[in-house]
Amino acid sequence: MSGIGPLEPGEGTRARDGRRPQNPRPPGRRRAALAAWYARHRRIAVALAATAVALAGGGYLYATRPQQPPPHPAGTKAQVPYPVQVVDMTYLDGRTTPAGAPPRSFSFAVLLSVTSGPPVTVTRVTQPYAGLSLSTEPPVPFRTRSGSARKVTITMHVTECEKVPKNAGLPFLDVTLRNARAIQTQSFILGPRYAQDLSRALQVACSNSFR
């Protein structure tokens, strides 16, 4: 029997290593595929580009718009001064103690003025010494209008001589003030004349205790 030589690979035959024969797509066919894809998606691409441009332009206009602070309506609290900014208190002189005051009492007068803004109400007047109590005429609360002053008589009563100073150095009054803006407490130092008159009155009221 005569031998038969090796067969030539037929159509569709694969090599022994399993790789298919190379058959790259021609360049012309790739360009045609890209052109077809762009034709199908051109409208979507144009719409997305237009949206991006519109958003960028709108953001720029918003960022560069002129800034203006909102106006405050007339009569708001931001336009009303704090009460401690417009109230002053000065010492006038000693006064006769009102009839019916308890023993060891004495009186003096101060002038309270309001320079501007809405009316100010005095809700409380106190002093720092534990052995003293006080009352006012007019009694608290009382109101003072802007641009006016009110004379206030303060009567002090010594409750415990052991708890008051023999010589008051820098005595003050704590006054609680209220207006349309806020409620505040202000300490008013009434000066050397008030310190001298207060020390003298305390010595008279507690003469036996101070010996």
XYZ file of N, CA and C in Angstrom:
633
model
N 0.894 -1.188 0.000
C 0.000 0.000 0.000
C 0.894 1.188 0.000
N 0.527 2.070 -0.928
C 1.356 3.274 -0.993
C 0.931 4.256 0.073
N 1.890 5.011 0.636
C 1.563 5.984 1.691
C 0.888 7.220 1.165
N 0.121 7.840 2.089
C -0.598 9.082 1.748
C 0.056 10.228 2.487
N 0.410 11.305 1.765
C 1.082 12.446 2.379
C 0.167 13.259 3.296
N 0.696 14.219 3.979
C -0.107 15.055 4.917
C -1.163 15.862 4.179
N -2.330 15.882 4.821
C -3.431 16.618 4.210
C -3.233 18.106 4.372
N -3.638 18.855 3.345
C -3.589 20.313 3.434
C -4.748 20.792 4.291
N -4.542 21.767 5.128
C -5.653 22.253 5.967
C -6.766 22.810 5.121
N -7.955 22.342 5.407
C -9.096 22.813 4.648
C -9.678 24.102 5.210
N -10.752 24.539 4.579
C -11.391 25.806 4.994
C -12.046 25.610 6.344
N -11.815 26.526 7.257
C -12.408 26.452 8.596
C -11.594 25.656 9.567
N -10.417 25.118 9.130
C -9.589 24.319 10.019
C -8.794 25.216 10.948
N -8.714 24.840 12.292
C -7.955 25.619 13.277
C -6.582 25.015 13.454
N -5.631 25.846 13.851
C -4.291 25.350 14.142
C -4.302 24.578 15.445
N -3.250 23.785 15.719
C -3.179 22.939 16.895
C -3.087 23.752 18.184
N -2.577 24.957 18.115
C -2.494 25.770 19.361
C -3.809 26.464 19.680
N -4.841 26.248 18.900
C -6.179 26.785 19.206
C -6.423 28.188 18.735
N -5.470 28.871 18.172
C -5.655 30.262 17.730
C -6.275 30.299 16.365
N -7.220 31.267 16.209
C -7.844 31.455 14.918
C -6.925 32.260 14.022
N -7.036 32.094 12.754
C -6.225 32.908 11.827
C -6.607 34.375 11.949
N -5.603 35.242 11.861
C -5.820 36.678 11.967
C -6.630 37.156 10.771
N -7.681 37.973 11.123
C -8.517 38.518 10.061
C -8.986 39.910 10.480
N -8.072 40.883 10.560
C -8.449 42.227 11.057
C -9.474 42.888 10.156
N -10.341 43.737 10.857
C -11.372 44.459 10.101
C -10.722 45.583 9.315
N -11.056 45.732 8.076
C -10.450 46.800 7.263
C -10.766 48.176 7.866
N -9.845 49.166 7.737
C -10.079 50.507 8.285
C -11.332 51.159 7.746
N -11.643 50.951 6.525
C -12.835 51.579 5.966
C -14.100 51.139 6.664
N -14.138 49.848 7.050
C -15.336 49.352 7.727
C -15.474 49.975 9.133
N -14.345 50.208 9.869
C -14.406 50.837 11.197
C -14.927 52.270 11.095
N -14.437 53.019 10.116
C -14.905 54.400 9.952
C -16.388 54.424 9.656
N -16.862 53.488 8.873
C -18.293 53.452 8.561
C -19.113 53.168 9.808
N -18.595 52.293 10.710
C -19.316 51.978 11.955
C -19.377 53.194 12.872
N -18.258 53.928 12.994
C -18.247 55.130 13.835
C -19.196 56.181 13.290
N -19.224 56.350 11.984
C -20.120 57.339 11.397
C -21.571 56.977 11.654
N -21.888 55.689 11.576
C -23.272 55.269 11.839
C -23.651 55.522 13.295
N -22.695 55.237 14.248
C -22.985 55.483 15.690
C -23.210 56.963 15.954
N -22.365 57.817 15.369
C -22.513 59.256 15.592
C -23.830 59.761 15.031
N -24.232 59.248 13.865
C -25.500 59.673 13.276
C -26.667 59.317 14.189
N -26.596 58.114 14.830
C -27.687 57.712 15.718
C -27.711 58.528 17.010
N -26.522 58.947 17.503
C -26.448 59.617 18.808
C -26.157 61.107 18.709
N -26.197 61.667 17.491
C -25.822 63.082 17.350
C -26.778 63.993 18.118
N -28.052 63.706 18.039
C -29.028 64.570 18.732
C -28.805 64.558 20.244
N -28.539 63.377 20.797
C -28.299 63.299 22.253
C -27.037 64.061 22.628
N -25.969 63.921 21.836
C -24.720 64.605 22.140
C -24.891 66.117 22.083
N -25.615 66.607 21.053
C -25.846 68.062 20.936
C -26.666 68.580 22.110
N -27.691 67.812 22.528
C -28.524 68.255 23.654
C -27.719 68.316 24.942
N -26.856 67.315 25.213
C -26.036 67.331 26.418
C -25.058 68.499 26.414
N -24.462 68.790 25.264
C -23.528 69.922 25.184
C -24.245 71.235 25.455
N -25.448 71.417 24.895
C -26.201 72.660 25.119
C -26.581 72.802 26.586
N -26.957 71.709 27.248
C -27.305 71.769 28.677
C -26.107 72.174 29.522
N -24.928 71.625 29.213
C -23.724 71.972 29.964
C -23.396 73.453 29.829
N -23.523 73.987 28.610
C -23.250 75.414 28.397
C -24.231 76.282 29.176
N -25.516 75.904 29.162
C -26.523 76.697 29.874
C -26.268 76.694 31.375
N -25.916 75.528 31.932
C -25.646 75.452 33.368
C -24.431 76.285 33.745
N -23.385 76.229 32.944
C -22.184 77.014 33.242
C -22.485 78.508 33.202
N -23.238 78.947 32.199
C -23.580 80.367 32.117
C -24.447 80.827 33.263
N -25.434 79.999 33.647
C -26.294 80.377 34.770
C -25.533 80.454 36.071
N -24.589 79.505 36.312
C -23.784 79.556 37.539
C -22.921 80.796 37.600
N -22.364 81.207 36.459
C -21.547 82.417 36.450
C -22.376 83.650 36.770
N -23.557 83.752 36.158
C -24.410 84.912 36.440
C -24.834 84.941 37.903
N -25.130 83.793 38.515
C -25.543 83.761 39.929
C -24.393 84.152 40.849
N -23.172 83.670 40.497
C -22.021 83.968 41.369
C -21.624 85.430 41.294
N -21.849 86.087 40.146
C -21.412 87.474 39.978
C -22.537 88.482 40.162
N -23.696 88.046 40.656
C -24.799 88.989 40.839
C -24.468 89.970 41.971
N -24.932 91.221 41.939
C -24.634 92.196 43.007
C -25.298 91.796 44.313
N -24.532 91.922 45.412
C -25.030 91.567 46.735
C -25.529 92.823 47.444
N -26.748 92.789 47.959
C -27.320 93.913 48.689
C -27.882 93.407 50.008
N -27.498 94.030 51.155
C -28.051 93.589 52.436
C -29.536 93.891 52.507
N -30.312 92.992 53.109
C -31.752 93.252 53.220
C -32.017 94.437 54.134
N -32.904 95.332 53.750
C -33.179 96.499 54.605
C -33.917 96.081 55.863
N -33.619 96.793 56.980
C -34.334 96.556 58.227
C -35.642 97.345 58.207
N -36.753 96.683 58.465
C -38.000 97.436 58.558
C -37.939 98.474 59.672
N -38.664 99.563 59.469
C -38.667 100.632 60.474
C -39.217 100.093 61.781
N -38.543 100.478 62.886
C -39.016 100.092 64.202
C -38.530 98.747 64.678
N -37.613 98.075 63.928
C -37.108 96.796 64.385
C -36.122 96.993 65.520
N -35.842 95.889 66.255
C -34.951 95.981 67.407
C -33.539 96.382 67.014
N -33.115 96.040 65.758
C -31.761 96.375 65.344
C -31.531 97.881 65.310
N -32.593 98.694 65.229
C -32.449 100.140 65.172
C -32.661 100.799 66.532
N -33.011 100.037 67.548
C -33.283 100.591 68.879
C -32.029 100.458 69.730
N -31.558 101.525 70.402
C -30.354 101.416 71.234
C -30.633 100.616 72.504
N -29.575 100.035 73.061
C -29.694 99.372 74.349
C -29.973 100.413 75.429
N -30.718 100.044 76.473
C -31.068 101.060 77.477
C -29.862 101.644 78.212
N -28.824 100.842 78.455
C -27.665 101.382 79.176
C -26.909 102.411 78.344
N -27.153 102.435 77.030
C -26.476 103.398 76.165
C -27.122 104.779 76.210
N -28.328 104.876 76.705
C -29.063 106.146 76.616
C -29.507 106.670 77.981
N -29.156 105.985 79.063
C -29.609 106.387 80.399
C -28.413 106.852 81.225
N -28.602 107.941 81.957
C -27.571 108.449 82.864
C -28.230 108.772 84.207
N -27.443 108.633 85.281
C -27.941 108.937 86.621
C -26.894 109.764 87.351
N -27.308 110.881 87.922
C -26.406 111.764 88.657
C -26.972 112.027 90.050
N -26.075 112.254 90.983
C -26.480 112.535 92.360
C -26.825 114.018 92.511
N -27.929 114.307 93.224
C -28.328 115.689 93.463
C -27.939 116.131 94.875
N -28.661 115.653 95.882
C -28.368 116.079 97.259
C -29.185 115.238 98.229
N -28.975 115.491 99.549
C -29.757 114.830 100.570
C -31.162 115.411 100.633
N -32.113 114.602 101.084
C -33.497 115.038 101.190
C -34.055 114.674 102.555
N -35.140 115.342 102.887
C -35.817 115.046 104.143
C -36.451 113.659 104.062
N -36.257 112.896 105.117
C -36.821 111.550 105.140
C -38.339 111.618 105.187
N -39.030 110.863 104.368
C -40.497 110.910 104.350
C -41.096 110.522 105.704
N -42.244 111.090 106.002
C -42.956 110.747 107.240
C -43.365 109.278 107.187
N -43.249 108.630 108.321
C -43.620 107.222 108.399
C -42.482 106.274 108.103
N -41.284 106.794 107.758
C -40.145 105.912 107.507
C -39.669 105.321 108.832
N -39.168 104.106 108.845
C -38.700 103.497 110.095
C -37.467 104.207 110.632
N -37.137 104.016 111.909
C -35.910 104.607 112.462
C -34.676 104.151 111.691
N -33.629 104.973 111.784
C -32.362 104.744 111.089
C -32.554 104.752 109.568
N -33.383 105.665 109.098
C -33.606 105.846 107.663
C -33.095 107.217 107.236
N -32.732 107.389 106.015
C -32.299 108.662 105.446
C -32.594 108.640 103.953
N -32.638 109.830 103.334
C -33.044 109.945 101.927
C -32.106 110.865 101.165
N -32.041 110.683 99.889
C -31.313 111.567 98.982
C -31.962 111.475 97.612
N -31.583 112.381 96.704
C -32.222 112.470 95.393
C -31.196 112.253 94.282
N -31.639 111.606 93.213
C -30.830 111.427 92.008
C -31.661 111.884 90.813
N -30.964 112.183 89.715
C -31.639 112.584 88.486
C -31.359 111.524 87.427
N -32.421 110.915 86.908
C -32.293 109.896 85.868
C -32.766 110.498 84.549
N -31.921 110.427 83.511
C -32.242 111.031 82.216
C -32.113 109.997 81.110
N -32.950 110.166 80.080
C -32.926 109.309 78.892
C -32.647 110.217 77.702
N -31.561 109.943 76.976
C -31.127 110.859 75.927
C -31.797 110.603 74.579
N -32.097 109.339 74.257
C -32.658 109.040 72.932
C -33.351 107.685 72.968
N -33.960 107.351 71.826
C -34.606 106.051 71.716
C -36.003 106.043 72.329
N -36.562 104.863 72.484
C -37.906 104.739 73.064
C -37.868 104.972 74.575
N -39.012 105.060 75.230
C -39.032 105.226 76.691
C -38.304 104.078 77.391
N -37.738 104.405 78.555
C -37.017 103.421 79.363
C -37.734 103.273 80.696
N -37.938 102.026 81.107
C -38.604 101.728 82.369
C -37.573 101.235 83.376
N -37.580 101.830 84.567
C -36.756 101.351 85.680
C -37.582 100.313 86.440
N -37.090 99.084 86.460
C -37.839 98.004 87.108
C -37.306 97.661 88.493
N -36.050 98.068 88.801
C -35.475 97.726 90.098
C -34.300 98.638 90.409
N -34.138 99.013 91.691
C -32.989 99.777 92.166
C -32.488 99.092 93.435
N -31.206 98.717 93.462
C -30.618 98.079 94.637
C -29.259 98.703 94.929
N -28.688 98.363 96.117
C -27.357 98.817 96.508
C -26.590 97.615 97.082
N -25.257 97.714 97.222
C -24.461 96.509 97.485
C -24.364 96.058 98.936
N -24.841 96.854 99.903
C -24.583 96.525 101.305
C -25.710 95.681 101.882
N -25.308 94.584 102.545
C -26.305 93.648 103.077
C -27.132 94.254 104.196
N -26.599 95.236 104.951
C -27.326 95.809 106.092
C -28.236 96.960 105.733
N -28.492 97.190 104.442
C -29.331 98.300 103.998
C -30.455 97.797 103.093
N -31.599 98.431 103.200
C -32.694 98.249 102.247
C -33.067 99.614 101.714
N -33.725 99.651 100.573
C -34.080 100.956 100.016
C -35.430 100.887 99.316
N -36.013 102.064 99.150
C -37.242 102.234 98.378
C -37.102 103.500 97.567
N -37.927 103.660 96.541
C -37.837 104.815 95.657
C -39.181 105.528 95.577
N -39.101 106.797 95.257
C -40.285 107.599 94.968
C -40.012 108.379 93.684
N -40.693 108.111 92.577
C -41.819 107.176 92.462
C -41.386 105.725 92.640
N -42.288 104.867 93.080
C -41.929 103.463 93.254
C -41.712 102.783 91.905
N -40.852 101.773 91.903
C -40.621 100.997 90.680
C -41.801 100.062 90.442
N -42.116 99.794 89.177
C -41.467 100.310 87.959
C -42.005 101.681 87.572
N -41.138 102.518 87.015
C -41.578 103.800 86.471
C -40.854 104.035 85.150
N -41.494 104.827 84.291
C -41.006 105.040 82.928
C -40.591 106.487 82.721
N -39.517 106.652 81.915
C -39.029 107.982 81.553
C -38.930 108.066 80.039
N -39.480 109.129 79.457
C -39.472 109.291 78.007
C -38.124 109.802 77.501
N -37.884 109.594 76.202
C -36.659 110.079 75.576
C -36.612 111.606 75.609
N -35.428 112.151 75.884
C -35.247 113.591 75.926
C -35.741 114.244 77.205
N -36.028 113.463 78.225
C -36.512 114.024 79.490
C -35.735 113.421 80.648
N -35.910 114.016 81.831
C -35.228 113.556 83.045
C -36.249 113.474 84.174
N -35.994 112.573 85.099
C -36.913 112.363 86.224
C -36.113 112.407 87.525
N -36.619 113.180 88.488
C -36.000 113.229 89.809
C -36.556 112.081 90.652
N -35.658 111.301 91.226
C -36.035 110.125 92.003
C -35.496 110.276 93.421
N -36.370 110.126 94.410
C -35.959 110.159 95.817
C -35.752 108.732 96.305
N -34.575 108.484 96.858
C -34.220 107.156 97.359
C -34.121 107.224 98.878
N -34.840 106.376 99.546
C -34.814 106.289 101.008
C -34.178 104.971 101.407
N -33.128 105.048 102.217
C -32.430 103.865 102.700
C -32.738 103.645 104.168
N -32.820 102.386 104.535
C -33.101 102.005 105.912
C -32.032 101.021 106.372
N -31.374 101.343 107.498
C -30.340 100.472 108.047
C -31.014 99.351 108.822
N -30.824 98.131 108.360
C -31.402 96.968 109.049
C -30.407 96.322 110.015
N -29.111 96.339 109.688
C -28.068 95.789 110.554
C -26.824 96.662 110.437
N -26.511 97.366 111.526
C -25.350 98.260 111.479
C -24.045 97.495 111.317
N -23.994 96.240 111.770
C -22.775 95.447 111.666
C -22.426 95.109 110.206
N -23.368 95.256 109.299
C -23.149 94.870 107.902
C -23.063 96.061 106.955
N -22.886 97.272 107.511
C -22.702 98.454 106.653
C -21.329 99.040 106.930
N -20.700 99.692 105.944
C -19.355 100.241 106.151
C -19.391 101.546 106.953
N -18.331 101.788 107.727
C -18.230 103.068 108.435
C -17.970 104.196 107.448
N -17.163 103.918 106.451
C -16.870 104.910 105.405
C -17.050 104.233 104.042
N -18.043 104.691 103.304
C -18.313 104.117 101.978
C -17.331 104.721 100.975
N -16.492 103.875 100.373
C -15.468 104.375 99.456
C -16.024 104.749 98.092
N -16.498 103.774 97.350
C -17.083 104.003 96.022
C -18.458 103.339 95.962
N -19.419 103.894 96.682
C -20.750 103.262 96.663
C -21.417 103.456 95.299
N -22.287 102.539 94.956
C -22.985 102.604 93.671
C -24.397 102.086 93.851
N -25.197 102.349 92.823
C -26.557 101.821 92.754
C -26.677 100.940 91.525
N -27.289 99.784 91.696
C -27.595 98.901 90.575
C -29.019 99.185 90.116
N -29.161 99.565 88.845
C -30.459 99.943 88.292
C -30.775 99.020 87.119
N -31.916 98.351 87.174
C -32.359 97.496 86.081
C -33.239 98.309 85.146
N -32.850 98.327 83.860
C -33.501 99.160 82.844
C -34.119 98.265 81.773
N -35.253 98.718 81.238
C -35.913 97.972 80.174
C -36.439 98.935 79.111
N -36.188 98.590 77.848
C -36.826 99.306 76.739
C -37.212 98.287 75.672
N -37.555 98.764 74.468
C -38.010 97.857 73.423
C -36.904 96.941 72.925
N -35.636 97.229 73.233
C -34.511 96.421 72.750
C -34.114 95.321 73.726
N -34.019 95.638 75.039
C -33.452 94.663 75.970
C -33.766 95.071 77.407
N -33.431 94.155 78.319
C -33.443 94.413 79.770
C -32.007 94.282 80.248
N -31.493 95.334 80.914
C -30.112 95.349 81.360
C -30.023 95.954 82.751
N -28.955 95.572 83.480
C -28.675 96.159 84.785
C -27.378 96.944 84.694
N -27.428 98.192 85.127
C -26.279 99.086 85.066
C -25.913 99.548 86.466
N -24.599 99.547 86.777
C -24.106 100.058 88.054
C -23.702 101.520 87.871
N -24.324 102.398 88.634
C -24.032 103.834 88.562
C -23.228 104.232 89.798
N -21.984 104.692 89.592
C -21.167 105.268 90.665
C -21.472 106.759 90.695
N -21.994 107.234 91.815
C -22.547 108.587 91.862
C -21.554 109.644 92.334
N -20.290 109.291 92.516
C -19.276 110.292 92.782
C -18.964 110.518 94.256
N -17.982 111.405 94.536
C -17.504 111.605 95.914
C -18.531 112.252 96.830
N -19.374 113.145 96.321
C -20.371 113.781 97.204
C -21.363 112.756 97.730
N -21.779 111.872 96.868
C -22.692 110.821 97.317
C -21.999 109.919 98.339
N -20.708 109.580 98.122
C -19.971 108.741 99.073
C -19.871 109.420 100.433
N -19.597 110.712 100.428
C -19.484 111.436 101.703
C -20.826 111.520 102.427
N -21.892 111.853 101.694
C -23.213 111.970 102.316
C -23.700 110.613 102.826
N -23.416 109.546 102.099
C -23.830 108.210 102.540
C -23.060 107.806 103.796
N -21.752 108.047 103.835
C -20.962 107.700 105.021
C -21.447 108.477 106.239
N -21.759 109.756 106.052
C -22.247 110.576 107.177
C -23.592 110.064 107.672
N -24.484 109.728 106.762
C -25.799 109.232 107.162
C -25.695 107.894 107.885
N -24.791 107.044 107.458
C -24.606 105.764 108.138
C -24.037 105.955 109.542
N -23.136 106.872 109.688
C -22.579 107.142 111.015
C -23.637 107.664 111.966
N -24.529 108.526 111.461
C -25.609 109.045 112.314
C -26.573 107.920 112.671
N -26.939 107.092 111.701
C -27.914 106.035 111.944
C -27.361 104.958 112.867
N -26.058 104.715 112.818
C -25.443 103.650 113.617
C -24.416 104.241 114.586
N -24.686 105.410 115.116
C -23.703 106.091 115.979
C -23.313 105.226 117.173
N -24.245 104.557 117.792
C -23.905 103.729 118.954
C -23.071 102.505 118.541
N -23.344 101.944 117.398
C -22.628 100.743 116.953
C -21.217 101.058 116.484
N -20.973 102.282 116.004
C -19.679 102.626 115.433
C -18.685 103.114 116.484
N -19.101 103.276 117.740
C -18.191 103.796 118.774
C -17.162 102.742 119.176
